Coordinates of C-alpha atoms and ligand atoms in Angstrom, one line a residue:
M1 CA 121.2 74.2 70.4
T2 CA 119.6 77.2 68.6
L3 CA 120.7 80.7 67.8
L4 CA 119.6 84.2 68.6
R5 CA 120.9 85.9 65.5
N6 CA 122.0 89.6 64.8
A7 CA 121.4 90.8 68.3
R8 CA 122.6 94.3 69.3
L9 CA 123.5 94.5 73.0
P10 CA 123.3 97.6 75.2
G11 CA 126.7 99.1 75.9
P12 CA 129.7 100.3 73.9
D13 CA 130.4 97.1 72.1
G14 CA 126.9 96.4 70.8
G15 CA 127.8 93.9 68.2
P16 CA 125.7 92.6 66.5
F17 CA 126.2 89.1 67.8
D18 CA 124.9 85.6 67.3
I19 CA 124.1 84.1 70.7
E20 CA 123.8 80.4 71.3
I21 CA 120.8 79.1 73.4
D22 CA 121.0 75.6 74.8
G23 CA 118.8 74.0 77.4
G24 CA 117.3 77.3 78.4
R25 CA 120.7 79.0 78.9
F26 CA 122.9 81.2 76.9
G27 CA 125.9 79.6 75.2
R28 CA 128.7 81.4 73.4
I29 CA 128.3 84.9 72.2
L30 CA 129.8 85.2 68.7
P31 CA 130.2 87.9 66.1
A32 CA 127.1 88.0 63.8
G33 CA 127.3 85.5 61.0
Q34 CA 129.6 83.1 62.9
G35 CA 126.9 81.2 64.7
I36 CA 126.2 77.7 63.3
G37 CA 122.9 76.0 63.8
P38 CA 119.1 76.5 63.5
T39 CA 117.7 79.9 64.1
F40 CA 115.7 80.4 67.3
L41 CA 115.1 84.1 66.5
D42 CA 116.6 86.7 64.1
A43 CA 116.7 90.0 65.9
A44 CA 117.7 91.7 62.6
G45 CA 120.0 94.2 64.4
A46 CA 117.4 95.2 67.0
L47 CA 118.4 95.8 70.6
V48 CA 118.4 92.7 72.8
S49 CA 118.4 93.5 76.5
P50 CA 118.2 91.4 79.6
P51 CA 114.5 91.4 80.7
F52 CA 113.1 94.3 82.6
V53 CA 113.0 94.0 86.4
E54 CA 110.3 95.5 88.5
P55 CA 111.9 96.2 91.9
H56 CA 108.8 97.6 93.6
V57 CA 105.1 97.1 93.1
H58 CA 102.0 96.3 95.2
L59 CA 100.2 93.4 93.5
D60 CA 97.7 92.9 96.3
T61 CA 96.3 96.4 95.9
T62 CA 96.5 96.6 92.1
L63 CA 93.4 97.3 90.0
T64 CA 91.4 98.6 92.9
A65 CA 91.3 102.3 92.0
G66 CA 87.9 103.7 93.0
E67 CA 87.1 100.8 95.3
P68 CA 85.2 101.4 97.5
R69 CA 85.8 105.1 96.8
W70 CA 88.2 107.3 94.9
N71 CA 91.2 108.8 96.7
A72 CA 89.8 112.4 96.6
S73 CA 92.7 114.3 98.1
G74 CA 95.3 112.2 96.3
S75 CA 97.5 112.0 99.4
L76 CA 99.4 108.9 100.6
W77 CA 97.4 109.0 103.8
E78 CA 94.0 109.0 102.2
G79 CA 95.2 106.2 100.0
I80 CA 96.1 104.1 103.1
A81 CA 92.6 104.9 104.6
V82 CA 90.8 103.9 101.3
W83 CA 92.9 100.7 101.1
S84 CA 92.0 99.9 104.7
E85 CA 88.3 99.9 103.8
R86 CA 88.9 97.9 100.6
K87 CA 91.0 95.4 102.7
E88 CA 87.8 94.3 104.6
T89 CA 86.4 92.8 101.4
L90 CA 89.5 91.0 100.3
T91 CA 89.2 87.3 99.2
R92 CA 91.8 84.9 98.0
D93 CA 90.3 84.8 94.5
D94 CA 90.0 88.6 94.3
V95 CA 93.7 89.0 95.1
I96 CA 94.8 86.1 92.7
D97 CA 92.7 87.5 89.8
R98 CA 94.0 91.0 90.0
A99 CA 97.6 90.2 90.7
S100 CA 97.7 87.6 87.9
E101 CA 96.2 90.0 85.4
V102 CA 98.9 92.6 86.1
L103 CA 101.6 89.9 86.1
R104 CA 100.5 89.0 82.6
W105 CA 100.8 92.7 81.6
Y106 CA 104.3 92.7 83.1
A107 CA 105.3 89.6 81.0
A108 CA 103.9 91.2 77.9
N109 CA 106.0 94.3 78.6
G110 CA 109.1 92.1 79.0
V111 CA 109.3 92.1 82.8
L112 CA 110.4 88.7 84.0
H113 CA 111.4 89.5 87.6
V114 CA 109.1 91.3 90.0
R115 CA 109.3 92.2 93.7
S116 CA 105.9 92.8 95.2
H117 CA 105.1 94.1 98.6
V118 CA 102.1 92.5 100.3
D119 CA 100.2 94.1 103.1
V120 CA 100.5 91.9 106.2
T121 CA 98.6 94.2 108.6
D122 CA 95.6 91.9 108.3
P123 CA 94.9 89.4 111.1
G124 CA 93.8 86.9 108.4
L125 CA 96.8 87.4 106.1
V126 CA 94.4 86.8 103.2
A127 CA 96.5 88.7 100.6
L128 CA 99.7 87.0 101.7
D129 CA 98.4 83.5 101.3
A130 CA 96.9 84.4 97.9
M131 CA 100.2 85.9 96.8
L132 CA 102.2 82.9 97.9
E133 CA 100.0 80.9 95.6
V134 CA 100.5 83.3 92.8
R135 CA 104.3 83.1 93.2
E136 CA 104.1 79.4 92.6
R137 CA 101.7 79.7 89.6
V138 CA 103.9 82.1 87.7
R139 CA 107.2 80.5 88.5
D140 CA 107.9 79.2 85.0
V141 CA 107.7 82.7 83.5
I142 CA 108.2 85.3 86.2
G143 CA 110.5 85.2 89.2
L144 CA 108.3 86.8 91.9
Q145 CA 109.7 88.0 95.2
L146 CA 107.3 88.8 98.0
V147 CA 107.9 91.4 100.8
A148 CA 105.9 91.2 104.0
F149 CA 104.8 94.8 104.1
P150 CA 103.2 96.2 107.3
Q151 CA 101.2 98.9 105.7
E152 CA 99.7 100.1 109.0
G153 CA 102.8 99.7 111.0
I154 CA 104.7 97.1 113.1
V155 CA 104.8 98.8 116.5
S156 CA 101.7 101.0 116.0
Y157 CA 99.4 98.2 114.7
E158 CA 98.0 95.6 117.0
N159 CA 100.1 92.4 116.8
G160 CA 102.1 94.1 114.0
A161 CA 105.4 92.3 115.0
E162 CA 103.7 88.9 115.3
L163 CA 102.0 89.3 111.9
L164 CA 105.4 90.2 110.3
E165 CA 107.0 87.1 111.9
E166 CA 104.1 84.9 110.8
A167 CA 104.6 86.2 107.2
A168 CA 108.3 85.2 107.4
R169 CA 107.3 81.8 108.7
R170 CA 104.9 81.3 105.7
G171 CA 107.6 82.0 103.2
V172 CA 108.1 85.5 102.0
D173 CA 111.4 86.6 100.4
A174 CA 111.9 89.8 102.2
V175 CA 110.8 91.7 105.3
G176 CA 109.3 95.2 105.1
A177 CA 108.7 98.1 107.4
I178 CA 107.1 101.6 107.3
P179 CA 109.0 103.6 110.0
H180 CA 107.7 107.1 108.9
F181 CA 104.1 105.9 109.5
E182 CA 104.7 104.6 113.1
D183 CA 103.3 106.9 115.8
T184 CA 106.5 108.2 117.1
R185 CA 110.1 108.5 115.9
E186 CA 111.1 106.0 118.5
D187 CA 108.5 103.6 117.3
G188 CA 109.9 104.1 113.8
V189 CA 113.4 103.1 114.9
R190 CA 112.0 100.2 116.9
S191 CA 110.1 99.0 113.9
L192 CA 113.3 98.8 111.8
E193 CA 115.1 96.9 114.6
I194 CA 112.2 94.4 114.6
A195 CA 112.2 94.0 110.8
F196 CA 116.0 93.5 110.8
D197 CA 115.8 91.0 113.5
V198 CA 113.1 89.0 111.7
A199 CA 115.2 89.2 108.4
R200 CA 118.3 87.9 110.2
R201 CA 116.5 85.1 112.0
Y202 CA 114.8 83.8 108.8
G203 CA 117.7 84.5 106.5
L204 CA 115.6 87.0 104.4
R205 CA 116.2 90.2 102.5
L206 CA 114.8 93.5 103.8
D207 CA 113.0 96.1 101.8
A208 CA 111.4 98.9 103.8
H209 CA 109.1 101.7 102.8
C210 CA 111.3 104.4 104.2
D211 CA 110.7 108.2 104.6
E212 CA 107.8 108.3 102.2
I213 CA 106.7 111.7 103.5
D214 CA 107.5 115.3 102.7
D215 CA 108.9 115.8 106.2
E216 CA 112.5 116.9 106.2
Q217 CA 112.8 115.5 109.7
S218 CA 111.9 112.0 108.6
R219 CA 115.4 110.4 108.7
F220 CA 114.9 106.7 109.0
V221 CA 117.0 105.9 105.9
E222 CA 120.1 106.6 108.0
V223 CA 118.9 104.1 110.6
L224 CA 118.1 101.5 108.0
A225 CA 121.6 101.9 106.4
T226 CA 123.4 101.7 109.7
L227 CA 121.5 98.6 110.8
A228 CA 122.2 97.0 107.4
R229 CA 125.9 97.8 107.8
R230 CA 126.4 96.8 111.4
G231 CA 124.2 93.7 111.1
G232 CA 125.8 92.6 107.8
L233 CA 122.7 92.6 105.6
R234 CA 124.2 95.4 103.4
E235 CA 123.2 95.1 99.8
R236 CA 120.5 92.6 100.8
A237 CA 118.7 95.6 102.3
T238 CA 116.7 98.3 100.4
A239 CA 115.1 101.6 101.3
S240 CA 112.1 102.2 99.0
H241 CA 110.5 105.6 98.2
T242 CA 112.8 107.7 100.4
T243 CA 110.9 110.8 99.2
A244 CA 111.8 112.9 102.3
M245 CA 115.2 113.2 100.5
G246 CA 113.5 115.7 98.3
S247 CA 113.3 118.0 101.3
Y248 CA 116.7 117.4 103.0
N249 CA 119.1 120.3 103.2
G250 CA 122.5 120.1 101.4
A251 CA 124.6 119.5 104.5
Y252 CA 122.5 116.6 105.7
S253 CA 122.2 115.1 102.1
Y254 CA 126.0 115.1 101.9
K255 CA 126.3 113.3 105.2
L256 CA 123.7 110.8 104.1
Q257 CA 125.5 110.0 100.9
R258 CA 128.4 108.7 102.9
I259 CA 126.2 106.7 105.2
L260 CA 124.4 105.0 102.3
A261 CA 127.5 104.4 100.2
R262 CA 129.3 102.7 103.1
S263 CA 126.3 100.5 103.9
G264 CA 125.8 99.1 100.4
V265 CA 122.0 99.4 100.7
N266 CA 119.9 99.9 97.6
L267 CA 117.4 102.7 97.0
V268 CA 114.2 102.4 94.9
C269 CA 112.6 105.6 93.6
N270 CA 109.0 105.3 92.4
P271 CA 108.6 108.5 90.3
M272 CA 105.1 108.0 88.9
A273 CA 103.4 107.4 92.2
N274 CA 105.4 109.8 94.3
L275 CA 105.2 112.7 91.9
C276 CA 101.5 112.4 92.4
L277 CA 101.4 111.6 96.1
Q278 CA 104.0 114.1 97.4
G279 CA 103.6 117.8 97.8
R280 CA 99.9 117.5 98.5
F281 CA 100.2 119.6 101.6
D282 CA 102.4 122.3 99.9
A283 CA 101.3 125.6 98.6
Y284 CA 103.6 126.9 95.8
P285 CA 106.5 126.4 95.4
R286 CA 105.6 122.7 95.6
R287 CA 108.2 120.1 96.2
R288 CA 108.8 117.1 93.9
G289 CA 109.2 114.7 96.8
L290 CA 111.6 112.2 95.3
T291 CA 114.8 110.3 96.1
Q292 CA 117.9 112.3 95.3
V293 CA 118.5 110.0 92.3
K294 CA 121.3 111.9 90.5
E295 CA 123.2 112.7 93.7
M296 CA 122.9 109.2 95.1
L297 CA 124.0 107.5 91.9
G298 CA 127.0 110.0 91.9
A299 CA 127.9 108.9 95.4
G300 CA 128.0 105.2 94.3
V301 CA 124.7 104.1 95.7
N302 CA 122.6 101.6 93.7
V303 CA 119.3 103.2 92.7
A304 CA 116.5 101.6 90.7
F305 CA 113.1 102.9 89.4
G306 CA 109.9 101.1 90.4
H307 CA 106.2 101.4 89.3
D308 CA 104.9 101.1 92.9
D309 CA 101.2 101.2 92.0
V310 CA 99.2 100.1 89.0
M311 CA 95.6 101.5 89.2
D312 CA 95.1 101.5 93.0
P313 CA 94.2 104.1 95.7
W314 CA 97.7 105.7 95.4
F315 CA 98.1 105.9 91.6
P316 CA 95.1 105.4 89.3
L317 CA 97.1 104.9 86.0
G318 CA 99.7 102.6 84.6
T319 CA 100.1 99.6 82.3
A320 CA 103.0 97.9 84.2
S321 CA 105.5 99.3 81.7
P322 CA 109.0 100.0 83.0
L323 CA 109.8 102.1 80.0
Q324 CA 107.0 104.4 81.0
V325 CA 108.5 104.5 84.6
A326 CA 111.9 105.3 83.1
L327 CA 110.6 108.1 81.0
V328 CA 108.8 109.7 83.9
G329 CA 111.8 109.1 86.1
I330 CA 114.1 110.9 83.6
A331 CA 111.9 113.9 83.6
A332 CA 111.3 113.9 87.4
A333 CA 114.9 113.4 88.4
Q334 CA 116.3 115.4 85.5
L335 CA 118.5 112.6 84.1
T336 CA 118.7 114.2 80.7
G337 CA 122.5 113.8 80.0
A338 CA 123.2 111.1 77.4
A339 CA 124.9 108.8 80.0
E340 CA 122.1 109.6 82.5
I341 CA 119.5 108.3 80.0
D342 CA 121.5 105.1 79.7
E343 CA 121.6 104.9 83.5
A344 CA 117.8 105.3 83.6
F345 CA 117.6 102.2 81.4
A346 CA 119.9 100.4 83.8
M347 CA 117.6 101.4 86.6
I348 CA 114.8 99.2 85.1
T349 CA 117.2 96.4 84.2
S350 CA 120.6 95.7 85.8
R351 CA 120.3 98.1 88.7
A352 CA 116.8 96.7 89.6
A353 CA 118.3 93.2 89.3
R354 CA 120.8 94.1 91.9
V355 CA 118.0 95.2 94.2
L356 CA 116.5 91.7 93.9
G357 CA 119.9 90.1 94.3
L358 CA 119.6 88.2 91.0
G359 CA 123.3 87.8 90.7
D360 CA 124.4 85.4 87.9
G361 CA 120.7 84.4 87.4
Y362 CA 120.4 87.6 85.2
G363 CA 122.2 89.0 82.2
I364 CA 123.3 88.1 78.7
E365 CA 126.4 86.0 79.4
E366 CA 127.4 82.4 78.7
G367 CA 125.8 80.0 81.2
R368 CA 123.1 82.4 82.4
P369 CA 119.4 81.8 81.9
A370 CA 118.4 82.6 78.3
S371 CA 115.9 85.3 79.3
F372 CA 115.7 88.5 77.3
V373 CA 113.7 91.0 75.4
V374 CA 114.0 92.2 71.8
L375 CA 113.4 95.9 71.5
P376 CA 112.8 97.3 68.0
A377 CA 115.2 100.2 68.9
A378 CA 118.8 101.3 68.1
S379 CA 119.8 101.9 71.7
P380 CA 118.4 102.1 75.3
Y381 CA 117.9 105.8 74.7
D382 CA 115.9 105.1 71.6
A383 CA 113.8 102.5 73.4
V384 CA 113.0 104.9 76.2
R385 CA 112.2 107.9 73.9
R386 CA 109.9 105.9 71.6
Q387 CA 108.5 103.7 74.3
T388 CA 109.0 100.6 72.1
R389 CA 107.2 97.5 73.3
P390 CA 109.4 94.5 73.0
S391 CA 108.8 92.6 69.8
H392 CA 109.8 89.3 71.6
V393 CA 109.9 88.3 75.3
V394 CA 111.9 85.1 76.0
S395 CA 112.0 83.4 79.4
R396 CA 114.7 80.7 79.8
G397 CA 114.7 79.9 76.1
R398 CA 110.9 79.9 75.7
L399 CA 109.0 82.6 73.7
V400 CA 106.5 84.2 76.1
A401 CA 105.2 87.3 74.2
E402 CA 105.3 88.7 70.7
T403 CA 104.3 92.2 69.6
P404 CA 104.1 92.8 65.8
A405 CA 105.5 96.0 64.5
A406 CA 102.6 98.4 63.8
P407 CA 103.7 101.7 62.2
T408 CA 101.2 104.5 61.6
R409 CA 100.3 105.1 58.0
L410 CA 100.5 108.9 57.3
T411 CA 99.2 110.8 54.3
W412 CA 100.8 114.2 54.2
P413 CA 100.5 117.0 51.7
G414 CA 103.2 116.7 49.0
R415 CA 104.5 113.3 50.0
D416 CA 103.6 109.7 49.2
P417 CA 101.8 107.9 52.0
E418 CA 104.4 106.7 54.4
D419 CA 104.9 104.7 57.6
V420 CA 105.7 106.7 60.7
D421 CA 107.3 104.9 63.7
F422 CA 108.9 108.0 65.3
T423 CA 112.5 107.1 64.3
R424 CA 114.3 110.0 62.7
A425 CA 113.7 110.0 58.9
R426 CA 117.3 111.1 58.4
D427 CA 118.6 108.0 60.3
R428 CA 116.4 105.7 58.2
A429 CA 117.5 106.9 54.8
Ligands
ZN1 ZN1 105.4 101.2 97.8

């Protein structure tokens, strides 16, 4: 048994605490100074948080920006066309190399749970088989969930339904869909019915790309929520992107809040990618094209923030950092109230964990896996504002990553040379 000492926890009673770690699990949580035993790590009053959770990324497409060509228009649709060309050259090693590299970035950033969509509109299912291998390889550090994602449709793509089912048979964790991309509204509804049917028969979760379009008439999220409620999948179902919400009128939005809250489904907003992808067909004023984050949280719906794309045809930037996603999400969804900033931190930790259904496999409580990050910050707000990399990342009691503190040395007229780390000088004194 060892001790994580002087850990400040998120929330009103932050401590500090001494936390026992035994056999890769948390033991008792005691007031600082009361823990007895060898020190595993002294957090020295820094913020200790459950690990970050990535609820939505595409690891099969990651690190392909510019291949075979750049997405010149920047639209979702050209992105799909560019990816379709790149897909023809996919190999097992290509997928494994790129996905593994970005998973190492995630681990270094303190992300220990990842849900990745994998394109299964490929007769060879090359990416899927590669990602199933990756899931096994990283198991000791990162819990990776895979979603069978029919990028080019279930009904509108040849053998789309068969490929989705084959992916379920090969062992994905969740079934996807893309109803707004299907050829007709009816095909979109049908595609969701097929996805729910596969999820039910294989006992899987469901996570659909849903209404990722600036069309106020794209209303598949109401279908998804209703199927989830009637079929009993409820909080095991997630609607991702849901950007058409940025165009819904007030009366419909209000109706939708009730449908979603009753269903228990989760929403995942991907602010970095969708701020870039949406509104591309608008003149000014130009829409933001995002989930109604503030309103849906207010209605009691679970909403999380995802990265979506790391350097691929849909979003050419990114370092797999959830704190970056939270910062962009706060600006994009106008979550600037003090409690809202804390909520944005929850959207990359506990709320994202709910999307993945991690249950008691997540969180700093006695008996749970001893997985956590140490953030050199006073609070979640401080961590988001200063974009603090975790000084330590620990997965089930094992140290995975360390980032030494590296302040900037500043020489300023009239002052002695000093370290600048963007904390407020007044707070430090
Ligand atoms: Zn996506």
